[in-house]
């Protein structure tokens, strides 16, 4: 089909659902904010670098302000000292937003079952995808991005998610 | 072989250490830590003992002072006026053990958050007792005295206070620096660390020696194998064992490869901060090739856990030489291409030459080690000063800078990669055959086939797994020239399979303590480059 002919679709009408169109757009242009704290952040660097190349999945526009991002990638151990910062970053992100917990520490605290490590970031912010590994291979992080894309396709595009979530720091 | 120490009286601490520094030439304070004797089988005279580790200005001799602390509330006199490195070291001891240091300017928590109650490394503090933190501190209690010292006023001098970090793309981890700015110039700064404090030392007290290996991986996660080796070597020194030659050569090759990888990541990220994205690809991609080699050998890319006390998990695979040679060729290509772009590049040179220079005297006082110290013109490298693992038989040079500015710190790393590759090539040629592990069933595991085939080996395996390797009673400070500097472990053993106490001497911790001072009078953009050139690895710094 020759699309150079701009008049070809002049009278055409395409019917679809608004959710399908919006989600189709969102799916291929996730803007991640990387909250990289430890070893997993080094593997995220590898994921973003040319060999694994996260841009193949439309998620290469790494934002360094949470206000520009819609995908929070928590890569690394989060300590109790860091928890309020993580919450502040999450709160600053506009809706809709998704969260990936990369690695054992972010998911559950990992083998740091001790006085200083938060036992999973889901105590503070809602998590959509957990990635196993210590640290996970870059392929696993890419798989998590694909997982988010699959999830968001099924969602209602104008609904505010996770309204019922209550984290440990939400009352204070 | 255990380290010897000198007991001194708590009241004489300041004078004794001053004499050691000024009269005997022990100008380098390596570390300060504390031992809680609460659970010792044979109790010492007091519950807390402080440990001061000093090194001679010629770097050959190490002296360890021990002080019995009669009353932790009263504490001992601070030595922060003698050594700049003592400032944070004492704060850490106060934070973790609750020992007071008289005359310390700013004795407050360092690693744990400000709402934390109790002192976690005391033996009666439960390991899993976490405490939620609700807010961050504003750090003005540190900033105000700094401004007062410099006779500055926020309003009158029209200063602006900004936070660099804790979540900042160029902070290479979560590190916070509060800076007072006059225009673009930093006039005063204070850093806050501890965001990645993961309780390494407390975890060590609850695991046996071989179980600690995976924890050491995550100290400096850019060169995990090197931490494995440093820890295993320290424990082996305590047990008076040496590896067979093949084991040693494997360790040398992997340690040097880790050093190269660490420097690659540091330089790649540093140049990326400066806008040199092409350099990033050239330096970062060969690192991926090195990881392919490591994952083929150890099963993991980043956190290898390949070493064990008394050796390593398994031998090299068939055909490792060609894989390694391939990796070295690619790394060499990356370095060459990257250097082509920056050596005569005016932007690169103008931006980092004469930025945040650290004189050799300052560097020693701050407790700098490794490439950062050598950049300041101090020819000190443990591989030369205290040759181990046949380092004295390899043909390689020590790379030393001149003024210790950001340029020197980066270029020293570039050159060190070439020296490390020289060592690897020689070690590959000289690789002997034979055993890789110490042949002692109290230390290393029997073969799996024997475990399934014979009762003696099965019992052997069982005991090694449940009890761990038994280390004779005593205390020892062991150090290794890691990628970032002197990585030391101070281990106290009570004769069981679990260490009584492990203290890491992290190079990055001391580099970071100097950071707010050396960025003063430079611009914000320079501070970012300085941080990159110091190569602060948060996992190692905060432990």
XYZ file of C-alpha atoms in Angstrom:
715
model
C 0.000 0.000 0.000
C 1.404 3.332 -0.967
C 0.871 5.750 1.920
C 2.481 8.593 0.050
C -0.919 9.140 -1.415
C -2.308 11.286 1.400
C -5.803 11.316 -0.008
C -6.181 7.587 0.170
C -7.567 7.520 3.720
C -9.584 10.691 3.287
C -13.008 9.240 3.793
C -11.996 6.187 5.752
C -13.418 5.661 9.216
C -11.730 3.331 11.656
C -13.654 2.196 14.678
C -11.854 1.106 17.795
C -11.969 1.539 21.563
C -10.357 4.596 23.112
C -8.543 2.316 25.602
C -7.010 0.353 22.773
C -5.637 3.470 21.094
C -4.316 5.118 24.263
C -2.767 1.931 25.594
C -1.211 1.205 22.227
C 0.508 4.556 22.440
C 1.595 4.131 26.036
C 2.874 0.636 25.528
C 5.573 1.637 23.097
C 6.699 4.791 24.859
C 7.303 4.019 28.491
C 9.522 6.621 30.124
C 11.438 5.009 32.953
C 12.804 6.713 36.018
C 15.597 4.559 37.390
C 15.860 4.608 41.155
C 19.158 2.782 41.036
C 20.813 2.230 44.364
C 23.081 -0.790 44.204
C 24.315 -3.741 42.160
C 21.076 -4.022 40.153
C 21.603 -0.499 38.845
C 24.833 -1.673 37.213
C 22.865 -4.378 35.439
C 20.296 -1.782 34.441
C 23.140 0.186 32.863
C 23.923 -2.923 30.841
C 20.251 -3.239 29.893
C 20.211 0.304 28.590
C 23.557 -0.048 26.797
C 23.860 -1.122 23.204
C 24.026 -4.894 23.482
C 20.729 -5.436 25.292
C 19.318 -2.119 24.132
C 16.116 -1.297 25.957
C 15.144 1.071 23.142
C 14.049 -1.927 21.096
C 11.021 -1.903 23.386
C 10.442 1.833 23.341
C 11.615 2.420 26.906
C 14.937 4.152 26.334
C 13.941 7.679 27.256
C 15.423 7.554 30.751
C 14.126 10.454 32.765
C 15.992 11.876 35.707
C 13.026 13.707 37.088
C 10.161 11.583 38.370
C 7.743 14.218 37.066
C 8.565 13.240 33.506
C 8.334 9.509 33.985
C 5.652 6.869 34.086
C 7.691 3.767 34.891
C 9.559 3.573 38.181
C 12.371 1.032 38.073
C 13.623 0.381 41.584
C 16.951 -1.311 41.015
C 18.777 -2.200 44.187
C 18.514 -2.400 47.939
C 16.278 0.135 49.617
C 17.145 0.816 53.226
C 14.845 2.308 55.842
C 16.785 5.526 55.436
C 15.924 5.559 51.731
C 12.261 4.655 52.090
C 10.919 8.224 52.498
C 12.884 9.269 49.399
C 11.418 6.422 47.385
C 7.946 7.402 48.505
C 8.519 11.033 47.608
C 9.718 10.050 44.156
C 6.729 7.786 43.616
C 4.323 10.497 44.776
C 5.840 12.988 42.355
C 5.198 10.775 39.356
C 2.003 11.630 37.473
C -0.657 9.011 36.802
C -0.689 6.545 35.152
C 2.452 4.990 36.590
C 3.897 1.530 36.955
C 6.569 0.122 39.225
C 9.115 -2.616 38.641
C 11.003 -4.060 41.614
C 14.284 -5.242 40.151
C 16.099 -7.952 42.056
C 15.776 -9.778 45.327
C 16.453 -6.765 47.566
C 13.796 -4.501 46.083
C 11.302 -7.382 45.980
C 11.776 -8.830 49.453
C 14.901 -7.452 51.080
C 16.849 -10.399 49.686
C 19.425 -11.909 51.960
C 19.697 -8.650 53.846
C 17.248 -9.706 56.514
C 18.516 -7.174 59.043
C 17.991 -3.963 60.960
C 18.629 -1.579 58.105
C 17.065 -3.059 54.986
C 13.458 -2.542 53.987
C 11.916 -5.967 53.481
C 10.550 -5.271 50.017
C 9.536 -1.944 48.500
C 5.902 -3.060 48.406
C 5.770 -1.938 52.035
C 6.056 1.609 50.726
C 4.797 1.732 47.121
C 2.592 -0.629 45.062
C 4.581 -2.897 42.757
C 3.422 -4.229 39.373
C 6.237 -6.565 38.396
C 8.835 -8.276 40.534
C 12.063 -9.474 38.923
C 13.911 -12.345 40.535
C 17.697 -12.477 40.628
C 20.584 -11.046 42.560
C 21.117 -9.170 40.357
C 18.820 -10.249 37.495
C 20.354 -10.600 34.068
C 19.551 -7.788 31.613
C 17.199 -10.148 29.768
C 15.112 -10.471 32.929
C 14.809 -6.697 33.215
C 13.715 -6.512 29.566
C 11.165 -9.224 30.285
C 9.761 -7.106 33.103
C 9.320 -4.183 30.717
C 7.453 -6.499 28.330
C 5.351 -7.669 31.254
C 4.358 -4.089 32.059
C 3.420 -3.605 28.403
C 1.198 -6.678 28.504
C -0.420 -5.528 31.740
C -1.171 -2.013 30.658
C -2.880 -3.219 27.482
C -5.595 -4.745 29.632
C -6.117 -1.666 31.763
C -8.671 1.101 31.498
C -6.686 4.043 30.295
C -8.249 6.815 32.379
C -8.611 4.937 35.624
C -6.405 5.913 38.567
C -4.778 2.744 39.759
C -3.844 1.560 43.224
C -6.185 3.928 45.077
C -6.692 1.366 47.818
C -2.953 0.856 48.407
C -1.741 1.902 51.837
C 1.994 1.845 52.460
C 3.799 1.889 55.793
C 4.717 5.546 55.382
C 1.351 6.749 54.095
C -0.084 7.754 57.476
C 2.847 9.747 58.717
C 49.254 -15.601 61.877
C 47.332 -13.042 63.846
C 48.006 -9.331 64.056
C 49.718 -8.018 67.152
C 48.253 -5.106 68.981
C 49.334 -2.691 71.664
C 47.002 -2.047 74.588
C 46.911 1.553 75.682
C 45.092 3.366 78.437
C 41.948 5.275 77.536
C 43.311 8.492 79.017
C 46.532 8.325 77.028
C 44.941 7.626 73.681
C 45.369 11.087 72.194
C 48.974 11.493 73.305
C 50.005 7.968 72.249
C 48.559 8.308 68.774
C 49.985 11.804 68.438
C 53.422 10.454 69.329
C 53.005 7.560 66.918
C 52.159 10.041 64.195
C 54.716 12.722 64.890
C 57.655 10.801 66.358
C 57.375 7.314 64.856
C 56.039 8.336 61.468
C 52.705 6.498 61.533
C 51.025 9.164 59.471
C 48.258 7.108 57.937
C 45.139 6.255 59.912
C 43.566 3.253 58.219
C 40.534 2.613 60.324
C 38.878 2.894 63.703
C 36.497 0.283 64.975
C 35.131 -1.174 68.166
C 34.635 -4.634 69.626
C 31.682 -5.448 71.841
C 32.868 -8.117 74.284
C 29.401 -8.962 75.611
C 29.343 -12.504 74.210
C 33.041 -13.300 74.489
C 33.715 -16.606 76.170
C 36.543 -15.140 78.201
C 35.391 -11.616 78.940
C 37.857 -8.800 78.610
C 38.210 -6.168 81.305
C 35.597 -3.896 79.746
C 32.642 -4.397 77.445
C 33.892 -2.159 74.650
C 37.336 -2.002 73.158
C 38.354 0.487 70.489
C 40.748 -0.510 67.728
C 42.921 2.010 65.885
C 44.799 0.801 62.833
C 47.709 2.992 61.715
C 50.256 2.642 58.974
C 53.782 3.954 58.673
C 54.566 6.677 56.163
C 56.739 4.211 54.259
C 53.772 1.856 54.095
C 55.670 -1.196 55.300
C 54.531 -1.381 58.876
C 51.071 -1.483 60.422
C 50.376 -0.753 64.068
C 47.185 -1.651 65.890
C 46.284 0.103 69.123
C 43.573 -1.208 71.402
C 41.867 0.800 74.068
C 39.567 -0.517 76.765
C 36.630 1.857 77.077
C 35.660 2.127 80.731
C 32.452 4.071 80.234
C 30.955 4.358 76.756
C 28.978 7.469 77.730
C 32.161 9.292 78.663
C 34.118 7.650 75.877
C 37.607 8.629 74.837
C 39.223 11.687 73.359
C 38.714 12.245 69.652
C 41.725 12.116 67.365
C 39.927 13.945 64.549
C 42.243 16.916 65.015
C 45.207 14.640 64.141
C 43.748 12.852 61.116
C 41.032 14.076 58.774
C 40.011 10.467 58.191
C 39.177 10.052 61.885
C 36.199 12.391 61.549
C 33.848 9.956 59.824
C 35.491 6.870 61.314
C 34.642 8.081 64.820
C 31.147 9.067 63.784
C 30.601 5.558 62.499
C 31.782 3.992 65.755
C 29.479 6.325 67.664
C 26.579 5.403 65.401
C 27.116 1.647 65.449
C 28.377 1.119 69.000
C 27.389 4.250 70.923
C 30.886 5.198 72.050
C 31.340 8.876 72.812
C 34.306 10.795 71.424
C 35.146 13.916 73.379
C 36.007 17.056 71.429
C 34.607 15.683 68.179
C 33.114 18.603 66.261
C 30.029 16.914 64.869
C 29.374 13.604 66.582
C 26.137 12.407 65.051
C 24.811 9.372 63.261
C 26.406 8.575 59.935
C 25.127 5.312 58.493
C 21.789 4.898 60.235
C 18.960 7.386 59.903
C 18.407 10.127 62.440
C 15.257 8.536 63.911
C 17.146 5.328 64.693
C 17.216 4.297 68.345
C 19.936 2.143 69.813
C 23.237 1.029 68.349
C 22.897 -1.874 65.925
C 26.339 -3.451 66.156
C 26.090 -3.954 69.882
C 25.700 -7.637 70.582
C 22.399 -7.124 72.407
C 20.774 -5.403 69.427
C 18.641 -7.931 67.569
C 19.702 -8.291 63.945
C 16.217 -8.176 62.411
C 14.922 -5.227 64.436
C 14.313 -2.676 61.718
C 13.124 0.845 62.378
C 11.078 2.833 59.889
C 12.283 6.262 58.966
C 9.691 8.874 58.079
C 11.645 11.955 57.054
C 15.038 13.047 55.828
C 17.254 15.378 57.794
C 17.794 18.898 56.491
C 21.538 18.825 57.373
C 21.564 22.508 58.264
C 23.184 21.543 61.562
C 26.277 20.680 59.523
C 25.948 23.505 57.020
C 25.574 26.358 59.507
C 28.949 25.867 61.260
C 30.589 25.528 57.847
C 29.167 28.874 56.737
C 30.121 30.457 60.044
C 33.724 29.240 59.702
C 33.898 30.862 56.295
C 32.230 34.045 57.569
C 29.404 33.697 55.111
C 25.781 34.526 55.540
C 22.918 33.030 53.603
C 21.074 36.312 53.123
C 23.878 38.828 52.962
C 26.027 36.839 50.558
C 23.014 35.755 48.559
C 23.807 32.054 48.804
C 21.635 29.278 47.526
C 21.509 25.880 49.174
C 20.964 22.918 46.867
C 20.890 19.181 47.280
C 23.004 17.078 44.942
C 21.336 13.751 45.427
C 20.357 11.453 47.053
C 18.551 10.463 43.867
C 20.590 12.097 41.176
C 21.731 10.555 37.893
C 25.327 11.590 38.421
C 25.583 10.566 42.053
C 26.445 6.975 41.041
C 24.283 5.458 43.728
C 22.473 7.206 46.493
C 24.764 9.795 47.964
C 23.652 13.207 49.097
C 25.706 16.357 49.123
C 24.285 19.580 50.422
C 26.036 22.482 48.756
C 25.911 26.200 49.423
C 26.290 28.023 46.129
C 27.477 31.487 45.279
C 26.303 31.600 41.696
C 27.720 28.419 40.222
C 30.520 28.150 42.758
C 30.333 25.815 45.736
C 31.363 27.706 48.843
C 30.568 25.043 51.425
C 29.394 21.457 51.238
C 28.449 18.574 53.487
C 27.786 14.989 52.469
C 25.394 12.467 53.863
C 25.977 8.760 53.359
C 24.423 5.588 54.668
C 21.594 5.313 52.156
C 22.921 1.956 51.090
C 23.864 0.752 54.550
C 22.859 -2.887 54.344
C 24.191 -4.239 57.617
C 27.101 -6.200 56.155
C 28.976 -6.338 59.431
C 25.999 -7.477 61.487
C 25.134 -10.102 58.878
C 28.712 -11.435 59.069
C 28.314 -12.098 62.754
C 25.386 -14.370 61.934
C 26.872 -16.410 59.093
C 29.807 -18.744 58.809
C 32.915 -17.807 56.875
C 31.962 -19.325 53.548
C 28.441 -17.907 53.768
C 29.945 -14.426 53.989
C 31.500 -14.728 50.511
C 28.236 -13.761 48.729
C 27.929 -10.737 51.017
C 31.422 -9.600 50.079
C 30.406 -9.736 46.412
C 28.026 -6.916 47.042
C 30.506 -4.559 48.699
C 32.099 -3.265 45.542
C 29.761 -4.755 42.992
C 31.827 -3.525 40.057
C 34.664 -5.855 41.000
C 32.972 -8.537 43.074
C 35.647 -11.184 42.633
C 38.245 -8.959 44.167
C 36.239 -8.629 47.376
C 35.882 -12.413 47.485
C 39.632 -12.740 47.206
C 40.360 -10.041 49.795
C 38.100 -11.688 52.337
C 39.245 -15.240 51.662
C 42.880 -14.144 51.795
C 42.414 -12.486 55.190
C 40.793 -15.595 56.661
C 43.482 -17.782 55.126
C 46.143 -15.599 56.725
C 44.473 -16.149 60.094
C 44.577 -19.908 59.511
C 48.152 -19.840 58.225
C 47.357 -21.521 54.951
C 48.512 -20.724 51.432
C 46.878 -21.879 48.246
C 48.592 -24.145 45.748
C 50.232 -22.137 42.947
C 47.498 -22.751 40.412
C 44.928 -21.348 42.831
C 47.050 -18.272 43.373
C 47.492 -17.638 39.655
C 43.768 -17.987 39.040
C 43.194 -15.442 41.789
C 45.741 -13.043 40.307
C 44.154 -13.262 36.860
C 40.643 -12.741 38.173
C 41.664 -9.951 40.542
C 43.368 -8.051 37.748
C 40.474 -8.632 35.372
C 38.145 -7.267 38.052
C 40.367 -4.232 38.425
C 40.092 -3.615 34.701
C 36.303 -4.011 34.787
C 36.010 -1.671 37.751
C 38.087 1.021 36.064
C 36.110 0.557 32.831
C 32.827 1.212 34.617
C 34.263 4.170 36.503
C 35.683 5.819 33.391
C 32.691 4.998 31.211
C 30.295 6.539 33.714
C 32.616 9.475 34.374
C 32.899 10.302 30.696
C 29.165 9.866 30.242
C 28.598 12.469 32.967
C 30.735 14.781 30.887
C 28.707 14.110 27.765
C 31.097 11.641 26.177
C 28.529 9.054 25.200
C 30.687 7.419 22.542
C 33.376 6.797 25.131
C 30.733 5.124 27.219
C 29.961 2.607 24.480
C 33.642 1.950 23.803
C 34.408 1.303 27.454
C 31.194 -0.298 28.609
C 30.760 -2.866 25.850
C 34.067 -4.695 26.412
C 33.006 -4.959 30.016
C 30.049 -6.980 28.801
C 32.461 -9.291 27.012
C 34.409 -9.715 30.224
C 31.154 -10.597 31.960
C 30.469 -13.245 29.356
C 33.799 -14.800 30.241
C 33.054 -14.584 33.954
C 29.582 -16.035 33.642
C 30.977 -18.930 31.653
C 33.510 -19.489 34.409
C 31.515 -18.753 37.552
C 27.883 -18.871 36.483
C 27.126 -15.238 37.278
C 27.807 -11.964 35.510
C 28.173 -9.574 38.375
C 28.102 -11.281 41.754
C 30.299 -14.285 41.186
C 30.885 -15.802 44.662
C 33.624 -17.873 43.053
C 36.103 -17.930 45.914
C 36.004 -20.098 49.015
C 38.137 -20.145 52.118
C 41.115 -22.222 51.007
C 40.556 -21.951 47.282
C 37.656 -21.638 44.882
C 34.630 -23.595 43.771
C 36.074 -25.191 40.648
C 38.919 -25.067 38.155
C 39.049 -23.077 34.914
C 37.165 -24.552 31.970
C 38.725 -25.964 28.826
C 39.536 -23.259 26.343
C 39.578 -20.393 28.839
C 42.802 -19.004 27.401
C 41.327 -18.111 24.033
C 38.203 -16.617 25.624
C 40.292 -14.486 27.940
C 42.597 -13.414 25.130
C 39.566 -12.370 23.117
C 38.251 -10.326 26.042
C 41.610 -8.614 26.498
C 41.793 -7.741 22.807
C 38.354 -6.148 22.959
C 39.161 -4.227 26.125
C 42.389 -3.009 24.577
C 40.486 -1.832 21.506
C 37.949 -0.007 23.679
C 40.628 1.766 25.680
C 42.585 2.742 22.579
C 39.538 4.134 20.790
C 38.383 5.979 23.863
C 41.803 7.514 24.442
C 41.972 8.611 20.821
C 38.898 10.720 21.418
C 39.961 12.351 24.661
C 43.744 12.608 24.824
C 43.930 15.782 22.762
C 40.361 16.825 23.278
C 40.222 20.345 24.622
C 36.821 19.956 26.210
C 38.009 16.939 28.148
C 41.311 18.450 29.216
C 40.017 21.915 30.070
C 37.134 20.591 32.068
C 39.088 18.351 34.407
C 42.644 19.633 34.625
C 43.363 21.481 37.867
C 39.939 20.633 39.212
C 39.785 19.614 42.872
C 43.470 18.796 43.302
C 44.417 16.835 46.413
C 48.026 17.211 47.566
C 49.902 14.125 48.697
C 49.845 15.311 52.303
C 46.106 15.929 52.210
C 45.465 12.612 50.523
C 47.255 10.739 53.303
C 45.438 12.682 55.973
C 42.073 11.952 54.335
C 42.934 8.249 54.222
C 43.019 7.994 50.429
C 44.287 4.721 48.997
C 44.488 3.102 45.592
C 44.352 5.050 42.324
C 43.152 8.213 44.085
C 46.201 8.255 46.346
C 48.567 7.398 43.521
C 47.048 10.222 41.448
C 48.239 12.596 44.178
C 51.795 11.439 43.596
C 52.164 8.987 46.471
C 53.774 5.794 45.220
C 51.871 3.367 47.350
C 50.388 0.122 46.171
C 50.025 -2.951 48.366
C 51.126 -5.090 45.438
C 54.526 -3.394 45.733
C 54.626 -2.508 49.417
C 53.626 -5.924 50.688
C 54.031 -8.329 47.779
C 51.752 -11.329 47.994
C 50.529 -13.817 45.414
C 53.844 -13.554 43.503
C 53.118 -9.931 42.563
C 56.816 -9.177 42.965
C 57.654 -11.613 40.158
C 55.431 -9.949 37.559
C 56.730 -7.237 35.298
C 54.439 -4.245 35.714
C 54.656 -0.626 36.761
C 53.013 1.485 39.358
C 51.104 4.382 37.818
C 51.563 7.620 39.720
C 50.012 11.003 39.018
C 51.437 14.418 39.809
C 48.936 16.915 41.178
C 46.003 14.721 42.137
C 43.331 16.570 40.199
C 40.361 14.987 38.473
C 42.440 14.528 35.317
C 45.132 12.581 37.194
C 42.584 10.382 38.915
C 41.039 9.414 35.589
C 44.282 8.985 33.660
C 45.842 6.866 36.420
C 42.920 4.486 35.969
C 43.387 4.390 32.200
C 47.038 3.457 32.611
C 46.372 0.971 35.404
C 44.147 -1.038 33.104
C 47.100 -1.523 30.765
C 49.312 -2.593 33.660
C 46.686 -5.057 34.871
C 46.391 -6.559 31.410
C 50.162 -6.960 31.367
C 49.916 -8.976 34.588
C 47.084 -11.118 33.231
C 49.053 -11.958 30.081
C 52.090 -12.989 32.119
C 49.992 -15.017 34.551
C 48.292 -16.886 31.714
C 51.701 -17.852 30.324
C 52.981 -18.953 33.702
C 49.821 -20.777 34.807
C 50.980 -23.979 36.522
C 49.007 -27.201 36.624
C 47.964 -28.972 39.782
C 45.521 -28.408 42.615
C 43.573 -25.207 43.041
C 42.439 -25.770 46.613
C 44.147 -26.399 49.909
C 44.061 -30.133 50.478
C 42.724 -30.116 54.005
C 39.346 -31.645 54.782
C 38.756 -29.213 57.641
C 38.779 -26.329 55.172
C 37.690 -27.325 51.686
C 34.853 -29.527 50.513
C 35.477 -33.095 49.373
C 34.580 -34.051 45.795
C 30.840 -34.506 45.252
C 31.383 -38.033 43.885
C 33.156 -38.983 47.124
C 30.398 -37.414 49.245
C 27.844 -39.705 47.640
C 30.212 -42.688 47.786
C 31.765 -42.725 51.238
C 30.676 -42.079 54.814
C 33.800 -40.162 55.788
C 33.511 -37.624 53.004
C 29.796 -37.279 53.603
C 30.393 -36.449 57.266
C 33.115 -34.094 56.183
C 30.765 -32.213 53.897
C 28.071 -32.165 56.567
C 30.357 -30.673 59.182
C 31.754 -28.072 56.816
C 28.271 -26.950 55.817
C 26.725 -26.856 59.288
C 29.661 -25.626 61.373
C 31.722 -23.844 58.762
C 35.456 -23.504 58.581
C 36.908 -23.139 62.061
C 39.283 -20.224 62.393
C 41.654 -20.104 65.371
C 40.939 -17.592 68.095
C 42.487 -14.207 67.544
C 42.279 -10.912 65.718
C 43.721 -9.991 62.384
C 43.776 -7.104 59.969
C 44.281 -8.247 56.391
C 44.337 -5.964 53.379
C 44.277 -6.307 49.630
C 44.931 -3.776 46.891
C 41.427 -3.646 45.439
C 40.358 -1.586 42.450
C 39.434 1.404 44.585
C 42.215 1.153 47.106
C 43.082 -0.727 50.217
C 40.234 -3.069 51.054
C 40.884 -4.337 54.544
C 39.090 -6.741 56.810
C 39.503 -6.671 60.559
C 38.280 -10.048 61.754
C 37.855 -11.173 65.340
C 37.504 -14.921 65.732
C 36.431 -16.775 68.840
C 37.543 -20.124 67.445
C 34.157 -21.096 65.991
C 32.963 -21.269 62.404
C 31.274 -17.879 62.645
C 33.308 -14.694 63.018
C 32.786 -12.804 66.243
C 33.174 -9.555 64.397
C 34.078 -8.417 60.897
C 34.943 -4.841 60.077
C 35.553 -3.744 56.535
C 37.966 -0.957 55.789
C 36.278 0.390 52.685
C 38.382 2.650 50.474
C 35.354 4.567 49.159
C 34.255 5.552 52.650
C 37.365 7.635 53.169
C 37.337 9.039 49.655
C 33.786 10.205 50.225
C 34.606 11.813 53.555
C 37.028 14.100 51.725
C 34.641 14.849 48.874
C 32.735 17.809 50.401
C 36.042 19.474 51.242
C 37.748 19.053 47.904
C 34.838 20.310 45.797
C 34.813 23.617 47.596
C 35.571 26.664 45.421
C 34.785 24.721 42.256
C 31.621 24.746 40.202
C 28.724 22.331 40.456
C 29.602 20.760 37.111
C 33.160 20.174 38.381
C 31.822 18.497 41.508
C 30.017 15.945 39.358
C 33.238 15.103 37.554
C 35.150 14.898 40.818
C 32.646 12.434 42.225
C 32.956 10.320 39.102
C 36.746 10.367 39.256
C 36.835 9.306 42.916
C 34.767 6.263 41.917
C 32.529 6.095 44.945
C 30.799 2.728 45.099
C 27.936 3.018 47.548
C 27.799 -0.682 48.396
C 31.349 -0.601 49.618
C 31.137 2.794 51.274
C 27.972 2.198 53.290
C 28.325 -1.559 53.610
